[in-house]
Amino acid sequence: MSAQPDHPQRPVLSLRPIELADAGRVHEWASDERACRYQTWGPNTRDETEDFVAEAVRASHQPDGARQVWAATSPDLDVVGIGEVKRVTRTCAEIAYAVHVEQWGRGFATQLARLLLEVAFVDPAIARVQGTCDPRNLASAAVLRKAGLLYEGTMRHTAHLRDGWRDSAMHAVLRGEWSA
């Protein structure tokens, strides 16, 4: 599965299932303070990243498909990020993504989010796909909006970070609002 970039000079991303061999590339950003500033994880040790990737591989191979983790690849750049589709309820899925800090600002996160929406809506039972971000993370909120999700509101104190409680800005798109 691949997405068309917003700009003709940007490489096209494709998704493939995450593999144990991706741990080194994932660790490049998972160990970077900039990448985890608004997250409950990180900066990761190498062991933490390897454990995360191993669990993601295991989860992706479960027959219920409740959690699918993908590597986002580009022909020239190899793995530029990862994305996840997780079933929240029978009819609702949640997307999450991370892009290598060296690739920020190039439109990859928006492409990745759009690809994740395609993956989620393949399941005919899914009527809603949501994504959250720290309200201070303006870049991530912009990605969710550009991908087609609508801002619905802010949930308070949803996660505890190194600097205290984090709120979560909720964005979502309904099947009838989404266009591939």
PDB file of C-alpha atoms in Angstrom:
ATOM      1  CA  MET A   1       0.000   0.000   0.000  1.00  0.00           C
ATOM      2  CA  SER A   2       1.366   3.431  -0.914  1.00  0.00           C
ATOM      3  CA  ALA A   3       0.203   7.032  -0.747  1.00  0.00           C
ATOM      4  CA  GLN A   4       0.680   9.926  -3.083  1.00  0.00           C
ATOM      5  CA  PRO A   5       2.682  12.789  -1.589  1.00  0.00           C
ATOM      6  CA  ASP A   6       1.262  16.307  -1.200  1.00  0.00           C
ATOM      7  CA  HIS A   7       4.099  17.670  -3.312  1.00  0.00           C
ATOM      8  CA  PRO A   8       5.367  16.036  -6.558  1.00  0.00           C
ATOM      9  CA  GLN A   9       9.041  16.131  -5.449  1.00  0.00           C
ATOM     10  CA  ARG A  10       8.368  14.218  -2.225  1.00  0.00           C
ATOM     11  CA  PRO A  11       8.985  10.468  -2.204  1.00  0.00           C
ATOM     12  CA  VAL A  12       5.969   8.183  -1.996  1.00  0.00           C
ATOM     13  CA  LEU A  13       5.618   6.156   1.192  1.00  0.00           C
ATOM     14  CA  SER A  14       4.621   2.529   1.375  1.00  0.00           C
ATOM     15  CA  LEU A  15       3.600   0.416   4.343  1.00  0.00           C
ATOM     16  CA  ARG A  16       4.906  -3.013   5.179  1.00  0.00           C
ATOM     17  CA  PRO A  17       4.564  -5.006   8.400  1.00  0.00           C
ATOM     18  CA  ILE A  18       7.159  -4.022  10.975  1.00  0.00           C
ATOM     19  CA  GLU A  19      10.058  -6.471  11.346  1.00  0.00           C
ATOM     20  CA  LEU A  20      12.560  -7.168  14.106  1.00  0.00           C
ATOM     21  CA  ALA A  21      15.277  -5.869  11.754  1.00  0.00           C
ATOM     22  CA  ASP A  22      13.637  -2.402  11.948  1.00  0.00           C
ATOM     23  CA  ALA A  23      14.624  -1.937  15.599  1.00  0.00           C
ATOM     24  CA  GLY A  24      17.886  -0.147  14.800  1.00  0.00           C
ATOM     25  CA  ARG A  25      16.212   2.421  12.570  1.00  0.00           C
ATOM     26  CA  VAL A  26      13.334   2.918  15.036  1.00  0.00           C
ATOM     27  CA  HIS A  27      15.848   3.418  17.832  1.00  0.00           C
ATOM     28  CA  GLU A  28      17.417   6.324  15.937  1.00  0.00           C
ATOM     29  CA  TRP A  29      14.360   8.435  16.733  1.00  0.00           C
ATOM     30  CA  ALA A  30      12.996   6.599  19.783  1.00  0.00           C
ATOM     31  CA  SER A  31      16.179   7.539  21.637  1.00  0.00           C
ATOM     32  CA  ASP A  32      15.924  11.198  20.580  1.00  0.00           C
ATOM     33  CA  GLU A  33      14.423  13.608  23.134  1.00  0.00           C
ATOM     34  CA  ARG A  34      12.755  15.617  20.323  1.00  0.00           C
ATOM     35  CA  ALA A  35      10.778  12.592  19.139  1.00  0.00           C
ATOM     36  CA  CYS A  36       9.395  11.697  22.554  1.00  0.00           C
ATOM     37  CA  ARG A  37       8.831  15.163  23.997  1.00  0.00           C
ATOM     38  CA  TYR A  38       5.045  14.729  24.019  1.00  0.00           C
ATOM     39  CA  GLN A  39       4.997  10.951  24.572  1.00  0.00           C
ATOM     40  CA  THR A  40       4.766   8.692  27.603  1.00  0.00           C
ATOM     41  CA  TRP A  41       7.761   6.727  26.279  1.00  0.00           C
ATOM     42  CA  GLY A  42      11.374   7.623  25.748  1.00  0.00           C
ATOM     43  CA  PRO A  43      13.974   8.536  25.264  1.00  0.00           C
ATOM     44  CA  ASN A  44      14.362   4.789  24.854  1.00  0.00           C
ATOM     45  CA  THR A  45      17.321   2.617  25.637  1.00  0.00           C
ATOM     46  CA  ARG A  46      18.221   0.152  22.885  1.00  0.00           C
ATOM     47  CA  ASP A  47      16.622  -2.664  24.939  1.00  0.00           C
ATOM     48  CA  GLU A  48      13.366  -0.685  25.297  1.00  0.00           C
ATOM     49  CA  THR A  49      13.218  -0.087  21.561  1.00  0.00           C
ATOM     50  CA  GLU A  50      13.948  -3.736  20.790  1.00  0.00           C
ATOM     51  CA  ASP A  51      11.229  -4.803  23.257  1.00  0.00           C
ATOM     52  CA  PHE A  52       8.750  -2.368  21.639  1.00  0.00           C
ATOM     53  CA  VAL A  53       9.511  -3.647  18.131  1.00  0.00           C
ATOM     54  CA  ALA A  54       9.334  -7.300  19.234  1.00  0.00           C
ATOM     55  CA  GLU A  55       5.940  -6.692  20.860  1.00  0.00           C
ATOM     56  CA  ALA A  56       4.712  -4.823  17.776  1.00  0.00           C
ATOM     57  CA  VAL A  57       5.743  -7.736  15.553  1.00  0.00           C
ATOM     58  CA  ARG A  58       3.967 -10.213  17.883  1.00  0.00           C
ATOM     59  CA  ALA A  59       0.815  -8.084  18.049  1.00  0.00           C
ATOM     60  CA  SER A  60       0.707  -7.643  14.286  1.00  0.00           C
ATOM     61  CA  HIS A  61       0.684 -11.424  13.827  1.00  0.00           C
ATOM     62  CA  GLN A  62      -2.304 -12.013  16.113  1.00  0.00           C
ATOM     63  CA  PRO A  63      -5.311 -13.373  14.194  1.00  0.00           C
ATOM     64  CA  ASP A  64      -7.756 -10.872  15.731  1.00  0.00           C
ATOM     65  CA  GLY A  65      -5.974  -7.937  14.032  1.00  0.00           C
ATOM     66  CA  ALA A  66      -6.621  -5.727  17.077  1.00  0.00           C
ATOM     67  CA  ARG A  67      -3.210  -4.049  16.693  1.00  0.00           C
ATOM     68  CA  GLN A  68      -1.338  -3.697  13.436  1.00  0.00           C
ATOM     69  CA  VAL A  69       2.055  -1.985  13.335  1.00  0.00           C
ATOM     70  CA  TRP A  70       3.612  -0.927  10.061  1.00  0.00           C
ATOM     71  CA  ALA A  71       6.964   0.365   8.871  1.00  0.00           C
ATOM     72  CA  ALA A  72       6.622   3.370   6.572  1.00  0.00           C
ATOM     73  CA  THR A  73       9.226   3.076   3.850  1.00  0.00           C
ATOM     74  CA  SER A  74      10.490   5.201   1.019  1.00  0.00           C
ATOM     75  CA  PRO A  75      12.591   3.819  -1.843  1.00  0.00           C
ATOM     76  CA  ASP A  76      15.444   6.269  -1.241  1.00  0.00           C
ATOM     77  CA  LEU A  77      15.262   6.519   2.552  1.00  0.00           C
ATOM     78  CA  ASP A  78      14.355   3.034   3.822  1.00  0.00           C
ATOM     79  CA  VAL A  79      12.247   3.221   7.031  1.00  0.00           C
ATOM     80  CA  VAL A  80      11.161   6.812   7.666  1.00  0.00           C
ATOM     81  CA  GLY A  81       8.581   6.055  10.346  1.00  0.00           C
ATOM     82  CA  ILE A  82       6.139   3.631  11.876  1.00  0.00           C
ATOM     83  CA  GLY A  83       2.378   3.624  12.131  1.00  0.00           C
ATOM     84  CA  GLU A  84      -0.170   1.735  14.135  1.00  0.00           C
ATOM     85  CA  VAL A  85      -3.840   0.915  13.779  1.00  0.00           C
ATOM     86  CA  LYS A  86      -5.397  -0.307  17.010  1.00  0.00           C
ATOM     87  CA  ARG A  87      -8.996  -1.376  17.479  1.00  0.00           C
ATOM     88  CA  VAL A  88     -10.560   0.587  20.345  1.00  0.00           C
ATOM     89  CA  THR A  89     -14.050  -0.921  20.114  1.00  0.00           C
ATOM     90  CA  ARG A  90     -15.801  -3.152  17.589  1.00  0.00           C
ATOM     91  CA  THR A  91     -16.520  -0.117  15.374  1.00  0.00           C
ATOM     92  CA  CYS A  92     -13.709   2.287  16.287  1.00  0.00           C
ATOM     93  CA  ALA A  93      -9.983   2.228  15.534  1.00  0.00           C
ATOM     94  CA  GLU A  94      -7.185   4.560  16.573  1.00  0.00           C
ATOM     95  CA  ILE A  95      -4.155   5.543  14.516  1.00  0.00           C
ATOM     96  CA  ALA A  96      -0.737   6.543  15.825  1.00  0.00           C
ATOM     97  CA  TYR A  97       2.462   7.369  13.990  1.00  0.00           C
ATOM     98  CA  ALA A  98       6.058   8.458  14.445  1.00  0.00           C
ATOM     99  CA  VAL A  99       8.465   9.765  11.827  1.00  0.00           C
ATOM    100  CA  HIS A 100      12.263   9.873  12.025  1.00  0.00           C
ATOM    101  CA  VAL A 101      13.283  13.343  13.245  1.00  0.00           C
ATOM    102  CA  GLU A 102      15.569  13.747  10.229  1.00  0.00           C
ATOM    103  CA  GLN A 103      12.471  13.528   8.019  1.00  0.00           C
ATOM    104  CA  TRP A 104      10.218  15.995   9.865  1.00  0.00           C
ATOM    105  CA  GLY A 105       8.630  18.727   7.778  1.00  0.00           C
ATOM    106  CA  ARG A 106       8.647  16.729   4.532  1.00  0.00           C
ATOM    107  CA  GLY A 107       4.997  15.595   4.538  1.00  0.00           C
ATOM    108  CA  PHE A 108       5.761  12.007   5.518  1.00  0.00           C
ATOM    109  CA  ALA A 109       3.588  12.061   8.651  1.00  0.00           C
ATOM    110  CA  THR A 110       0.546  13.187   6.665  1.00  0.00           C
ATOM    111  CA  GLN A 111       1.141  10.490   4.041  1.00  0.00           C
ATOM    112  CA  LEU A 112       1.558   7.949   6.823  1.00  0.00           C
ATOM    113  CA  ALA A 113      -1.644   9.032   8.580  1.00  0.00           C
ATOM    114  CA  ARG A 114      -3.586   8.746   5.309  1.00  0.00           C
ATOM    115  CA  LEU A 115      -2.221   5.257   4.724  1.00  0.00           C
ATOM    116  CA  LEU A 116      -3.247   4.257   8.242  1.00  0.00           C
ATOM    117  CA  LEU A 117      -6.783   5.504   7.577  1.00  0.00           C
ATOM    118  CA  GLU A 118      -6.898   3.299   4.471  1.00  0.00           C
ATOM    119  CA  VAL A 119      -5.786   0.310   6.538  1.00  0.00           C
ATOM    120  CA  ALA A 120      -8.377   1.012   9.240  1.00  0.00           C
ATOM    121  CA  PHE A 121     -11.285   1.497   6.851  1.00  0.00           C
ATOM    122  CA  VAL A 122     -10.545  -1.767   4.996  1.00  0.00           C
ATOM    123  CA  ASP A 123     -12.439  -3.373   7.870  1.00  0.00           C
ATOM    124  CA  PRO A 124     -16.139  -2.809   7.049  1.00  0.00           C
ATOM    125  CA  ALA A 125     -17.025  -2.834  10.770  1.00  0.00           C
ATOM    126  CA  ILE A 126     -14.958   0.302  11.415  1.00  0.00           C
ATOM    127  CA  ALA A 127     -17.200   3.365  11.394  1.00  0.00           C
ATOM    128  CA  ARG A 128     -14.830   5.782  13.158  1.00  0.00           C
ATOM    129  CA  VAL A 129     -11.075   6.287  13.212  1.00  0.00           C
ATOM    130  CA  GLN A 130      -9.544   8.567  15.827  1.00  0.00           C
ATOM    131  CA  GLY A 131      -6.147   9.928  16.683  1.00  0.00           C
ATOM    132  CA  THR A 132      -4.900  11.988  19.596  1.00  0.00           C
ATOM    133  CA  CYS A 133      -1.969  14.247  20.243  1.00  0.00           C
ATOM    134  CA  ASP A 134      -0.689  16.523  22.957  1.00  0.00           C
ATOM    135  CA  PRO A 135      -2.360  19.920  22.336  1.00  0.00           C
ATOM    136  CA  ARG A 136       1.098  21.522  22.510  1.00  0.00           C
ATOM    137  CA  ASN A 137       2.206  19.406  19.551  1.00  0.00           C
ATOM    138  CA  LEU A 138       0.934  21.713  16.833  1.00  0.00           C
ATOM    139  CA  ALA A 139       2.709  19.786  14.067  1.00  0.00           C
ATOM    140  CA  SER A 140       0.956  16.528  14.973  1.00  0.00           C
ATOM    141  CA  ALA A 141      -2.428  18.260  15.209  1.00  0.00           C
ATOM    142  CA  ALA A 142      -1.835  19.704  11.729  1.00  0.00           C
ATOM    143  CA  VAL A 143      -0.991  16.224  10.408  1.00  0.00           C
ATOM    144  CA  LEU A 144      -4.248  14.814  11.743  1.00  0.00           C
ATOM    145  CA  ARG A 145      -6.253  17.659  10.174  1.00  0.00           C
ATOM    146  CA  LYS A 146      -4.443  17.358   6.807  1.00  0.00           C
ATOM    147  CA  ALA A 147      -5.126  13.628   6.822  1.00  0.00           C
ATOM    148  CA  GLY A 148      -8.850  14.377   7.122  1.00  0.00           C
ATOM    149  CA  LEU A 149      -9.594  13.998  10.825  1.00  0.00           C
ATOM    150  CA  LEU A 150     -11.643  16.684  12.551  1.00  0.00           C
ATOM    151  CA  TYR A 151     -10.785  18.178  15.937  1.00  0.00           C
ATOM    152  CA  GLU A 152     -13.441  17.080  18.450  1.00  0.00           C
ATOM    153  CA  GLY A 153     -12.152  18.445  21.740  1.00  0.00           C
ATOM    154  CA  THR A 154      -9.512  18.056  24.408  1.00  0.00           C
ATOM    155  CA  MET A 155      -9.531  15.357  27.048  1.00  0.00           C
ATOM    156  CA  ARG A 156      -7.783  16.390  30.241  1.00  0.00           C
ATOM    157  CA  HIS A 157      -5.025  14.527  32.085  1.00  0.00           C
ATOM    158  CA  THR A 158      -4.940  11.474  29.843  1.00  0.00           C
ATOM    159  CA  ALA A 159      -1.257  10.613  30.268  1.00  0.00           C
ATOM    160  CA  HIS A 160       1.540  11.367  32.688  1.00  0.00           C
ATOM    161  CA  LEU A 161       4.748  12.613  31.082  1.00  0.00           C
ATOM    162  CA  ARG A 162       8.117  13.533  32.525  1.00  0.00           C
ATOM    163  CA  ASP A 163       6.939  17.151  32.919  1.00  0.00           C
ATOM    164  CA  GLY A 164       3.526  16.341  34.413  1.00  0.00           C
ATOM    165  CA  TRP A 165       0.072  15.540  33.111  1.00  0.00           C
ATOM    166  CA  ARG A 166      -0.659  15.638  29.407  1.00  0.00           C
ATOM    167  CA  ASP A 167      -3.979  16.454  27.851  1.00  0.00           C
ATOM    168  CA  SER A 168      -5.010  14.842  24.558  1.00  0.00           C
ATOM    169  CA  ALA A 169      -6.556  16.653  21.613  1.00  0.00           C
ATOM    170  CA  MET A 170      -9.035  14.224  20.042  1.00  0.00           C
ATOM    171  CA  HIS A 171      -9.418  14.126  16.272  1.00  0.00           C
ATOM    172  CA  ALA A 172     -11.602  11.694  14.328  1.00  0.00           C
ATOM    173  CA  VAL A 173     -13.122  10.917  10.962  1.00  0.00           C
ATOM    174  CA  LEU A 174     -16.248   8.880  10.293  1.00  0.00           C
ATOM    175  CA  ARG A 175     -16.461   6.417   7.424  1.00  0.00           C
ATOM    176  CA  GLY A 176     -18.987   8.614   5.589  1.00  0.00           C
ATOM    177  CA  GLU A 177     -16.707  11.662   5.864  1.00  0.00           C
ATOM    178  CA  TRP A 178     -13.551   9.914   4.692  1.00  0.00           C
ATOM    179  CA  SER A 179     -12.408   9.704   1.115  1.00  0.00           C
ATOM    180  CA  ALA A 180      -9.454   7.580   0.069  1.00  0.00           C
TER     181      ALA A 180
END
